[in-house]
CSV table of C-alpha atoms (C1' of nucleotides) in Angstrom, one decimal:
chain,number,residue,atom,x,y,z
A,1,MET,CA,-48.9,-170.4,59.5
A,2,HIS,CA,-46.0,-168.0,57.4
A,3,PHE,CA,-45.3,-164.6,57.3
A,4,ALA,CA,-42.3,-162.8,56.8
A,5,ALA,CA,-39.7,-162.7,60.3
A,6,ARG,CA,-38.2,-158.9,60.8
A,7,ARG,CA,-34.8,-159.0,60.7
A,8,PRO,CA,-32.4,-156.7,60.9
A,9,VAL,CA,-31.1,-155.3,57.5
A,10,CYS,CA,-27.6,-155.8,57.9
A,11,GLU,CA,-28.2,-159.7,58.0
A,12,ARG,CA,-30.6,-159.7,55.8
A,13,THR,CA,-27.8,-160.9,52.9
A,14,PHE,CA,-26.4,-163.9,55.4
A,15,VAL,CA,-29.8,-165.6,56.0
A,16,ARG,CA,-32.8,-165.7,54.0
A,17,SER,CA,-35.7,-168.0,55.3
A,18,GLU,CA,-36.5,-169.4,52.3
A,19,ALA,CA,-34.0,-171.1,49.3
A,20,THR,CA,-34.6,-168.6,46.7
A,21,ILE,CA,-30.4,-169.3,45.1
A,22,LEU,CA,-31.1,-171.0,41.7
A,23,HIS,CA,-27.5,-172.7,40.0
A,24,ALA,CA,-27.8,-173.5,36.4
A,25,ASP,CA,-26.0,-175.9,35.0
A,26,LEU,CA,-25.6,-177.3,31.9
A,27,ASP,CA,-25.2,-181.2,31.5
A,28,ALA,CA,-21.7,-182.7,29.7
A,29,PHE,CA,-22.5,-179.8,27.1
A,30,TYR,CA,-20.3,-179.3,24.8
A,31,ALA,CA,-21.7,-182.6,23.9
A,32,SER,CA,-25.5,-182.4,24.7
A,33,VAL,CA,-25.3,-180.0,22.0
A,34,GLU,CA,-23.7,-182.8,19.5
A,35,GLN,CA,-26.0,-185.5,20.9
A,36,ARG,CA,-29.1,-182.9,20.4
A,37,ASP,CA,-27.2,-181.8,16.3
A,38,ASP,CA,-27.0,-184.9,15.3
A,39,PRO,CA,-28.8,-188.3,16.1
A,40,ARG,CA,-26.6,-190.7,15.2
A,41,LEU,CA,-24.8,-190.1,18.5
A,42,ARG,CA,-27.7,-190.0,21.1
A,43,GLY,CA,-27.6,-192.4,24.1
A,44,ARG,CA,-23.8,-193.6,23.0
A,45,PRO,CA,-20.2,-192.1,24.1
A,46,VAL,CA,-19.7,-188.6,22.5
A,47,ILE,CA,-16.7,-186.7,24.0
A,48,VAL,CA,-15.7,-184.0,21.7
A,49,GLY,CA,-11.7,-182.7,21.5
A,50,PRO,CA,-9.9,-183.1,19.3
A,51,GLY,CA,-5.7,-183.9,21.0
A,52,VAL,CA,-7.5,-183.6,24.2
A,53,VAL,CA,-11.3,-184.6,25.9
A,54,LEU,CA,-12.6,-180.7,26.1
A,55,ALA,CA,-16.7,-182.6,26.9
A,56,ALA,CA,-17.7,-186.0,27.1
A,57,SER,CA,-21.3,-187.3,27.5
A,58,TYR,CA,-22.6,-189.1,30.4
A,59,GLU,CA,-22.4,-192.2,28.4
A,60,ALA,CA,-18.0,-191.9,28.2
A,61,ARG,CA,-18.0,-190.3,32.1
A,62,ALA,CA,-19.3,-194.0,33.0
A,63,TYR,CA,-15.9,-195.5,31.3
A,64,GLY,CA,-13.6,-193.1,32.9
A,65,VAL,CA,-13.6,-190.7,30.9
A,66,ARG,CA,-13.3,-187.3,32.3
A,67,SER,CA,-12.2,-183.3,30.9
A,68,ALA,CA,-8.6,-182.5,30.4
A,69,MET,CA,-7.8,-186.2,29.0
A,70,GLY,CA,-5.1,-186.8,26.8
A,71,ALA,CA,-7.4,-188.7,23.6
A,72,ALA,CA,-5.1,-191.3,23.7
A,73,GLN,CA,-6.3,-192.8,27.8
A,74,ALA,CA,-9.2,-191.5,26.7
A,75,ARG,CA,-9.4,-193.9,24.2
A,76,ARG,CA,-8.1,-196.4,26.0
A,77,ARG,CA,-11.2,-195.8,28.1
A,78,CYS,CA,-13.5,-196.2,26.2
A,79,PRO,CA,-12.8,-197.1,22.6
A,80,ARG,CA,-16.6,-197.3,21.7
A,81,ALA,CA,-16.3,-193.7,22.0
A,82,ILE,CA,-17.3,-190.8,19.3
A,83,VAL,CA,-15.0,-188.2,19.0
A,84,VAL,CA,-15.9,-185.2,17.5
A,85,GLU,CA,-14.5,-181.5,17.0
A,86,ALA,CA,-15.6,-179.0,18.5
A,87,ARG,CA,-18.2,-176.4,17.2
A,88,TRP,CA,-17.9,-173.6,19.1
A,89,GLU,CA,-20.2,-171.5,17.1
A,90,ALA,CA,-22.6,-174.0,17.5
A,91,TYR,CA,-22.4,-173.4,21.5
A,92,LEU,CA,-22.4,-170.3,21.7
A,93,ASP,CA,-25.9,-170.0,20.3
A,94,ALA,CA,-26.4,-173.0,21.9
A,95,SER,CA,-25.7,-170.9,25.6
A,96,LYS,CA,-28.1,-167.7,23.8
A,97,VAL,CA,-30.7,-168.8,23.7
A,98,VAL,CA,-30.5,-170.7,27.3
A,99,PHE,CA,-29.3,-167.3,28.0
A,100,GLU,CA,-32.5,-165.4,27.0
A,101,VAL,CA,-34.5,-168.3,28.6
A,102,PHE,CA,-32.8,-167.5,32.1
A,103,ALA,CA,-33.2,-163.1,32.1
A,104,GLN,CA,-36.4,-164.4,31.2
A,105,THR,CA,-37.2,-166.5,34.4
A,106,ALA,CA,-35.2,-163.8,37.1
A,107,PRO,CA,-34.5,-160.2,37.1
A,108,VAL,CA,-30.4,-160.8,38.5
A,109,VAL,CA,-28.8,-163.8,36.4
A,110,GLU,CA,-25.3,-163.7,37.0
A,111,LYS,CA,-23.2,-165.6,34.1
A,112,LEU,CA,-20.4,-167.3,35.4
A,113,SER,CA,-19.0,-169.3,32.3
A,114,ILE,CA,-20.8,-170.0,28.5
A,115,ASP,CA,-22.7,-173.3,30.0
A,116,GLU,CA,-23.3,-171.8,34.4
A,117,ALA,CA,-25.2,-169.2,35.3
A,118,PHE,CA,-27.0,-168.2,38.8
A,119,LEU,CA,-29.9,-166.9,39.3
A,120,ASP,CA,-32.3,-165.2,41.9
A,121,VAL,CA,-36.0,-165.9,42.6
A,122,ALA,CA,-36.9,-163.7,45.7
A,123,GLY,CA,-40.4,-161.8,45.6
A,124,LEU,CA,-40.8,-163.5,42.8
A,125,ARG,CA,-43.8,-166.8,44.6
A,126,ARG,CA,-46.6,-164.6,44.1
A,127,PHE,CA,-46.7,-164.2,39.7
A,128,ALA,CA,-44.6,-167.2,39.4
A,129,GLY,CA,-44.6,-169.7,41.9
A,130,SER,CA,-42.5,-171.2,44.3
A,131,PRO,CA,-38.9,-171.6,43.7
A,132,THR,CA,-39.1,-175.1,42.9
A,133,ASP,CA,-41.5,-174.2,40.3
A,134,ILE,CA,-38.9,-172.0,39.2
A,135,ALA,CA,-36.5,-173.8,38.9
A,136,ALA,CA,-38.4,-176.8,36.7
A,137,ARG,CA,-40.3,-174.9,34.9
A,138,LEU,CA,-36.8,-173.3,34.2
A,139,ARG,CA,-35.4,-176.8,32.8
A,140,ARG,CA,-38.8,-177.6,31.3
A,141,GLU,CA,-38.4,-173.9,29.2
A,142,VAL,CA,-34.2,-175.1,28.4
A,143,ARG,CA,-35.1,-178.3,27.2
A,144,GLU,CA,-37.6,-177.5,24.8
A,145,LYS,CA,-36.3,-174.2,23.4
A,146,ALA,CA,-33.1,-175.1,23.3
A,147,GLY,CA,-32.5,-178.7,23.5
A,148,LEU,CA,-30.1,-179.6,26.2
A,149,PRO,CA,-30.6,-181.3,29.5
A,150,ILE,CA,-29.4,-178.6,32.9
A,151,THR,CA,-29.0,-179.6,36.3
A,152,VAL,CA,-30.9,-177.5,39.2
A,153,GLY,CA,-30.4,-176.2,42.6
A,154,VAL,CA,-32.3,-173.9,44.6
A,155,ALA,CA,-31.0,-173.0,48.0
A,156,THR,CA,-30.0,-170.4,50.1
A,157,THR,CA,-26.6,-169.2,49.3
A,158,ARG,CA,-24.2,-169.9,46.5
A,159,LEU,CA,-22.0,-171.9,47.3
A,160,LEU,CA,-25.0,-174.2,48.0
A,161,ALA,CA,-26.8,-174.0,45.1
A,162,LYS,CA,-23.9,-175.2,43.1
A,163,VAL,CA,-23.2,-177.6,45.3
A,164,ALA,CA,-26.9,-179.0,45.0
A,165,SER,CA,-26.8,-178.5,41.6
A,166,GLY,CA,-23.4,-180.8,41.5
A,167,VAL,CA,-24.7,-183.3,43.8
A,168,ALA,CA,-28.0,-183.9,41.2
A,169,LYS,CA,-26.5,-183.6,38.1
A,170,PRO,CA,-27.1,-184.7,35.2
A,171,ASP,CA,-30.6,-183.8,34.6
A,172,GLY,CA,-31.6,-183.1,37.8
A,173,LEU,CA,-32.9,-180.4,40.3
A,174,LEU,CA,-32.2,-179.9,43.9
A,175,VAL,CA,-33.5,-177.7,47.1
A,176,VAL,CA,-32.1,-178.1,49.5
A,177,PRO,CA,-34.8,-176.7,52.6
A,178,PRO,CA,-33.9,-173.7,54.9
A,179,GLY,CA,-32.7,-175.7,58.3
A,180,GLY,CA,-31.5,-178.4,56.3
A,181,GLU,CA,-28.0,-176.6,54.9
A,182,LEU,CA,-25.5,-178.0,57.6
A,183,ALA,CA,-27.0,-181.6,57.3
A,184,PHE,CA,-27.6,-181.2,53.4
A,185,LEU,CA,-23.6,-180.2,53.3
A,186,HIS,CA,-21.5,-181.9,56.6
A,187,PRO,CA,-20.8,-185.3,55.5
A,188,LEU,CA,-19.5,-183.5,51.7
A,189,ARG,CA,-15.8,-185.0,51.0
A,190,VAL,CA,-13.7,-181.2,50.6
A,191,GLU,CA,-13.6,-181.2,47.4
A,192,ARG,CA,-17.1,-180.5,46.9
A,193,LEU,CA,-16.7,-177.3,47.8
A,194,TRP,CA,-15.6,-174.6,45.7
A,195,GLY,CA,-11.8,-173.5,45.3
A,196,VAL,CA,-10.8,-176.7,46.5
A,197,GLY,CA,-8.4,-178.2,44.3
A,198,PRO,CA,-6.0,-181.1,44.6
A,199,ALA,CA,-3.9,-179.2,46.4
A,200,THR,CA,-6.0,-177.5,49.6
A,201,ALA,CA,-7.9,-181.2,49.6
A,202,ALA,CA,-4.1,-182.9,50.1
A,203,LYS,CA,-3.3,-180.0,53.1
A,204,LEU,CA,-6.4,-181.0,54.4
A,205,TYR,CA,-5.8,-184.3,54.2
A,206,ASP,CA,-3.0,-183.7,56.1
A,207,ARG,CA,-4.4,-183.1,59.1
A,208,GLY,CA,-7.4,-186.5,59.0
A,209,VAL,CA,-9.9,-183.4,57.4
A,210,THR,CA,-12.2,-185.4,54.2
A,211,THR,CA,-15.0,-183.5,54.9
A,212,VAL,CA,-16.7,-180.6,54.9
A,213,GLY,CA,-18.0,-180.9,58.1
A,214,GLU,CA,-15.2,-182.1,59.5
A,215,ALA,CA,-13.5,-178.7,58.2
A,216,ALA,CA,-15.9,-177.1,59.6
A,217,GLN,CA,-14.7,-178.6,63.2
A,218,LEU,CA,-12.0,-177.6,62.6
A,219,GLY,CA,-12.2,-173.6,63.0
A,220,GLU,CA,-10.8,-170.7,61.7
A,221,PRO,CA,-7.6,-169.4,63.1
A,222,ALA,CA,-7.0,-173.4,62.4
A,223,LEU,CA,-8.0,-173.2,58.8
A,224,VAL,CA,-5.6,-170.0,58.5
A,225,GLU,CA,-2.7,-171.5,59.2
A,226,ILE,CA,-3.0,-174.8,57.7
A,227,LEU,CA,-4.2,-173.0,54.5
A,228,GLY,CA,-3.2,-168.7,54.0
A,229,ARG,CA,-5.6,-166.2,55.5
A,230,ALA,CA,-7.8,-165.3,52.7
A,231,SER,CA,-7.3,-168.8,51.5
A,232,GLY,CA,-8.8,-170.1,55.4
A,233,ARG,CA,-11.1,-167.6,56.4
A,234,ARG,CA,-12.4,-168.2,53.7
A,235,LEU,CA,-13.5,-171.8,53.3
A,236,HIS,CA,-13.9,-172.0,57.5
A,237,ALA,CA,-16.7,-169.5,56.1
A,238,LEU,CA,-18.1,-172.1,53.5
A,239,ALA,CA,-18.4,-175.4,55.6
A,240,HIS,CA,-20.7,-172.8,57.7
A,241,ASN,CA,-22.7,-171.6,54.3
A,242,ARG,CA,-21.9,-168.6,55.4
A,243,ASP,CA,-21.7,-167.4,51.6
A,244,PRO,CA,-22.7,-163.3,52.1
A,245,ARG,CA,-22.6,-162.7,48.4
A,246,PRO,CA,-25.4,-161.7,47.4
A,247,VAL,CA,-26.2,-162.7,43.8
A,248,ARG,CA,-25.1,-160.0,40.8
A,249,MET,CA,-24.2,-159.0,37.3
A,250,ARG,CA,-21.0,-159.8,36.8
A,251,ARG,CA,-18.2,-156.8,36.8
A,252,GLY,CA,-17.0,-156.8,33.1
A,253,ARG,CA,-13.9,-158.8,32.1
A,254,ARG,CA,-10.7,-158.8,34.1
A,255,SER,CA,-7.8,-159.6,30.9
A,256,PHE,CA,-7.4,-160.6,27.6
A,257,GLY,CA,-5.5,-164.2,26.8
A,258,SER,CA,-4.5,-166.2,24.5
A,259,GLN,CA,-1.4,-169.1,24.5
A,260,SER,CA,-0.8,-171.9,21.9
A,261,ALA,CA,0.5,-175.1,22.3
A,262,PHE,CA,4.1,-174.8,20.6
A,263,ASN,CA,7.1,-177.5,20.6
A,264,TRP,CA,11.0,-176.0,20.6
A,265,SER,CA,12.1,-179.3,19.3
A,266,SER,CA,13.0,-177.1,16.4
A,267,ARG,CA,15.7,-174.8,17.8
A,268,SER,CA,13.9,-172.5,15.4
A,269,HIS,CA,13.3,-168.3,17.1
A,270,ALA,CA,11.5,-167.0,13.9
A,271,ALA,CA,8.9,-169.7,14.5
A,272,LEU,CA,8.9,-169.1,18.0
A,273,ASP,CA,9.0,-165.3,16.8
A,274,ALA,CA,5.8,-166.2,14.5
A,275,ARG,CA,4.1,-167.4,16.9
A,276,VAL,CA,4.3,-165.0,19.7
A,277,VAL,CA,3.3,-162.4,16.3
A,278,ALA,CA,-0.2,-164.7,16.2
A,279,LEU,CA,-0.9,-164.6,20.1
A,280,VAL,CA,0.1,-160.2,20.5
A,281,ASP,CA,-2.7,-160.2,17.1
A,282,ARG,CA,-5.7,-162.4,18.1
A,283,VAL,CA,-5.8,-160.1,21.9
A,284,THR,CA,-4.6,-157.2,20.9
A,285,ARG,CA,-7.4,-158.2,18.1
A,286,ARG,CA,-10.3,-158.6,20.3
A,287,MET,CA,-9.2,-156.0,23.5
A,288,ARG,CA,-10.4,-153.5,19.7
A,289,THR,CA,-13.8,-155.2,18.9
A,290,ALA,CA,-14.3,-155.3,22.6
A,291,GLY,CA,-13.7,-151.2,23.1
A,292,ARG,CA,-10.8,-152.2,26.0
A,293,VAL,CA,-7.1,-151.7,26.9
A,294,GLY,CA,-4.9,-152.5,28.6
A,295,ARG,CA,-1.6,-152.1,30.8
A,296,THR,CA,0.5,-155.1,31.6
A,297,VAL,CA,1.4,-157.3,29.3
A,298,VAL,CA,1.9,-160.7,31.0
A,299,LEU,CA,4.5,-163.2,28.4
A,300,ARG,CA,3.7,-166.6,29.7
A,301,LEU,CA,5.5,-169.6,28.2
A,302,ARG,CA,5.4,-173.6,29.9
A,303,PHE,CA,8.5,-175.5,29.8
A,304,ASP,CA,9.0,-179.7,29.6
A,305,ASP,CA,9.0,-180.2,32.2
A,306,PHE,CA,5.4,-178.7,32.0
A,307,THR,CA,6.5,-176.6,35.3
A,308,ARG,CA,5.8,-172.8,34.2
A,309,ALA,CA,6.7,-169.4,34.6
A,310,SER,CA,5.5,-166.1,33.5
A,311,ARG,CA,7.1,-162.5,32.7
A,312,SER,CA,5.1,-159.1,33.2
A,313,ARG,CA,6.0,-154.9,32.5
A,314,THR,CA,3.0,-152.5,33.1
A,315,LEU,CA,3.4,-150.0,30.8
A,316,SER,CA,2.4,-146.6,30.8
A,317,ARG,CA,0.4,-146.0,29.8
A,318,PRO,CA,-2.9,-148.6,28.4
A,319,THR,CA,-3.5,-149.5,24.9
A,320,ALA,CA,-5.3,-151.7,21.9
A,321,ALA,CA,-2.4,-151.3,20.2
A,322,THR,CA,-0.6,-154.2,18.6
A,323,GLU,CA,3.0,-152.5,18.4
A,324,PRO,CA,3.5,-151.3,21.6
A,325,ILE,CA,3.1,-154.7,23.2
A,326,LEU,CA,4.4,-156.7,20.5
A,327,ILE,CA,7.5,-154.7,21.5
A,328,THR,CA,6.4,-155.8,24.9
A,329,VAL,CA,6.9,-159.2,24.6
A,330,ARG,CA,9.5,-159.4,22.3
A,331,GLU,CA,11.4,-157.6,25.0
A,332,LEU,CA,10.6,-160.0,27.9
A,333,LEU,CA,10.7,-162.7,25.9
A,334,GLU,CA,14.8,-161.8,24.4
A,335,ALA,CA,15.0,-161.5,27.7
A,336,ALA,CA,13.9,-164.9,28.9
A,337,MET,CA,15.2,-166.8,25.7
A,338,PRO,CA,18.1,-168.7,28.1
A,339,MET,CA,15.6,-169.9,30.4
A,340,ILE,CA,14.3,-171.4,27.1
A,341,ARG,CA,17.0,-172.5,25.7
A,342,ARG,CA,17.6,-174.7,29.2
A,343,GLN,CA,14.8,-175.0,29.5
A,344,GLY,CA,12.6,-176.6,25.9
A,345,LEU,CA,9.3,-174.6,25.8
A,346,THR,CA,5.8,-176.5,25.2
A,347,LEU,CA,3.8,-173.3,26.0
A,348,VAL,CA,3.6,-170.1,24.6
A,349,GLY,CA,0.6,-167.5,26.0
A,350,VAL,CA,0.7,-163.9,25.8
A,351,THR,CA,-2.4,-161.7,28.6
A,352,VAL,CA,-2.9,-158.2,28.3
A,353,GLN,CA,-4.0,-157.0,32.4
A,354,ASN,CA,-4.8,-154.5,34.8
A,355,LEU,CA,-8.0,-153.4,31.6
A,356,ASP,CA,-9.0,-149.5,31.6
A,357,GLY,CA,-6.3,-148.9,34.5
A,358,ASP,CA,-8.3,-151.9,36.7
A,359,GLY,CA,-8.9,-150.5,40.1
A,360,ALA,CA,-7.9,-147.0,39.6
A,361,ALA,CA,-10.1,-144.5,39.0
A,362,VAL,CA,-11.4,-145.4,35.5
A,363,GLN,CA,-12.2,-142.8,33.3
A,364,LEU,CA,-14.6,-143.1,30.3
A,365,GLU,CA,-14.8,-141.2,27.8
A,366,LEU,CA,-17.8,-140.7,25.4
A,367,PRO,CA,-18.6,-138.9,23.0
A,368,PHE,CA,-20.9,-136.2,24.1
A,369,ASP,CA,-24.3,-136.0,22.2
A,370,GLY,CA,-26.8,-133.1,22.9
A,371,PRO,CA,-27.0,-131.8,26.3
A,372,GLY,CA,-30.5,-134.0,28.0
A,373,ARG,CA,-30.5,-137.9,29.5
A,374,SER,CA,-29.5,-140.0,26.7
A,375,ALA,CA,-25.2,-138.9,27.0
A,376,LEU,CA,-25.8,-139.5,30.7
A,377,ASP,CA,-27.7,-142.6,29.4
A,378,ALA,CA,-24.5,-143.9,27.8
A,379,VAL,CA,-22.4,-143.6,30.2
A,380,LEU,CA,-23.6,-145.6,33.3
A,381,ASP,CA,-24.6,-148.7,30.3
A,382,ASP,CA,-21.2,-149.0,30.1
A,383,VAL,CA,-20.4,-148.7,32.9
A,384,ARG,CA,-22.9,-151.3,34.0
A,385,ASP,CA,-21.4,-153.4,31.0
A,386,ARG,CA,-18.2,-153.0,32.4
A,387,TYR,CA,-18.5,-153.1,35.9
A,388,GLY,CA,-21.6,-155.0,36.8
A,389,SER,CA,-24.8,-153.1,38.3
A,390,ASP,CA,-23.7,-152.1,41.5
A,391,ALA,CA,-20.8,-150.1,40.1
A,392,VAL,CA,-23.2,-147.3,38.6
A,393,THR,CA,-23.0,-145.8,42.4
A,394,ARG,CA,-19.8,-145.6,42.8
A,395,ALA,CA,-19.4,-144.0,39.4
A,396,ALA,CA,-19.5,-140.1,39.9
A,397,LEU,CA,-20.3,-138.7,36.4
A,398,LEU,CA,-18.2,-135.3,35.4
A,399,GLY,CA,-19.4,-132.9,32.7
A,400,GLY,CA,-16.6,-131.2,30.4
A,401,ASP,CA,-15.9,-130.5,27.3
A,402,PRO,CA,-15.8,-132.0,24.8
A,403,GLY,CA,-17.0,-135.2,26.4
A,404,LEU,CA,-19.2,-136.5,29.4
A,405,SER,CA,-17.2,-138.6,31.8
A,406,ALA,CA,-17.2,-141.8,34.4
A,407,SER,CA,-15.0,-141.3,36.9
A,408,LEU,CA,-15.0,-145.2,38.7
A,409,LEU,CA,-14.4,-145.4,42.5
A,410,PRO,CA,-12.2,-147.7,43.2
A,411,GLU,CA,-14.3,-150.4,45.8
B,1,DT,C1',-3.1,-188.6,34.4
B,2,DC,C1',1.6,-186.9,30.3
B,3,DT,C1',-1.9,-183.2,29.9
B,4,DG,C1',-5.9,-177.7,25.7
B,5,DG,C1',-7.9,-172.5,26.1
B,6,DG,C1',-9.6,-169.5,28.4
B,7,DG,C1',-10.2,-167.0,32.3
B,8,DT,C1',-10.1,-165.1,37.9
B,9,DC,C1',-8.1,-165.1,43.1
B,10,DC,C1',-4.3,-164.7,46.4
B,11,DT,C1',-0.3,-163.8,48.2
B,12,DA,C1',4.4,-161.9,48.8
B,13,DG,C1',8.3,-159.1,48.3
B,14,DG,C1',10.9,-155.5,46.2
B,15,DA,C1',10.5,-150.3,44.8
B,16,DC,C1',9.6,-145.9,46.2
B,17,DC,C1',7.3,-142.4,48.3
B,18,DC,C1',5.5,-139.6,52.5
C,1,DT,C1',22.0,-137.9,60.4
C,2,DC,C1',19.6,-141.6,61.9
C,3,DT,C1',15.2,-143.9,61.4
C,4,DG,C1',10.4,-146.3,61.9
C,5,DG,C1',6.3,-147.6,59.4
C,6,DG,C1',2.0,-147.6,56.1
C,7,DG,C1',0.5,-147.2,51.6
C,8,DT,C1',0.5,-148.1,46.4
C,9,DC,C1',2.4,-150.1,42.7
C,10,DC,C1',5.1,-153.9,39.8
C,11,DT,C1',6.5,-158.2,38.8
C,12,DA,C1',5.9,-163.2,39.6
C,13,DG,C1',4.7,-167.1,41.4
C,14,DG,C1',0.7,-171.0,42.6
C,15,DA,C1',-4.2,-172.3,42.9
C,16,DC,C1',-8.3,-173.4,41.2
C,17,DC,C1',-12.7,-173.3,37.7
C,18,DC,C1',-15.0,-174.9,33.2
DNA sequence: TCTGGGGTCCTAGGACCC
DNA sequence: TCTGGGGTCCTAGGACCC
């Protein structure tokens, strides 16, 4: 017998009787695109670089090559590896094709990065089959249309779907059945959880915690004490497979940044300034293309010993113009010069955040192109594009002269 | 393990206002 | 005049992810 149990509405996002969340993740994405486009690379260890490993094919990973590894070390571990230079346009094109398949598969797609997304397939059973069927078909279609291998995890929560795809990689499909969540999750090592990196793992090891189950047993107060409030609570929730966040369209980005390695050993102030000008130019150009403005300008520095520092200043008005941002960055840089002279410099970066007054009520001004729904739709589309579909419910529309605008209330 | 470039979120202290 | 507590904004740093 199979029927939907009645549950209080407030539990709907917490408890699902069916695993309907898919996490779809392309395998060794950049390397797979290279193998797809050059038959000579198929079945062979491929490293996308150069300089640092951006992606390694599974053949290369078998030799211990990992992304973010230095090229020299990667070559030592796998001398036979073929190193190719990244082709960003090819990756963006491939990603576009894959996301079109996603969009045709589910009504709600949450993009996490160029090569992975969550899909919610709840309510599709009658005309699209079970989530398992849908996931299998998705993998087939990505293979056919994009020529790429993809792994899909299916579960009742986002977290678990992501963990499942991680376990199933490469070129796999793993469904965690409802009721079997904790049995699947608890034996895994804590690093499998989203947000547990080396620093958090080390703190947990100190307390003798190595598996998700052990973390779950520790209890929330103990985890908060070890990791701090937000991280402790989150880890406790995740260890019990409580991930109430629904799959939703992503809200817009929150910053624009650019950085590049820089060697201060030349001791040339002119060279450093030229680099900074180029960074500011790149960032502001991207902002103008996207039609976004920002208020907080951040100068990022990395020193010879790989420690980092940042210096920031918040402008009185948001902007995407090169000049005010460049002036600000130069002032921050001037103030930081003693530190740079003392500690050397290996990287310099510029980030602009606080976009559109982030967090506060946002005014979105659009030209009013006559009465009717078109201007309204344009404003709402803009809100949706920037802040996600759920933000529309928080947008208060203001009619006025000369334009129609929406005020986005803080969450 | 000698390290690229793009992001996100959280914390904590100080300034400032009421 | 002295004082408390709360809220918001800004700045800097840390951890994590792809």
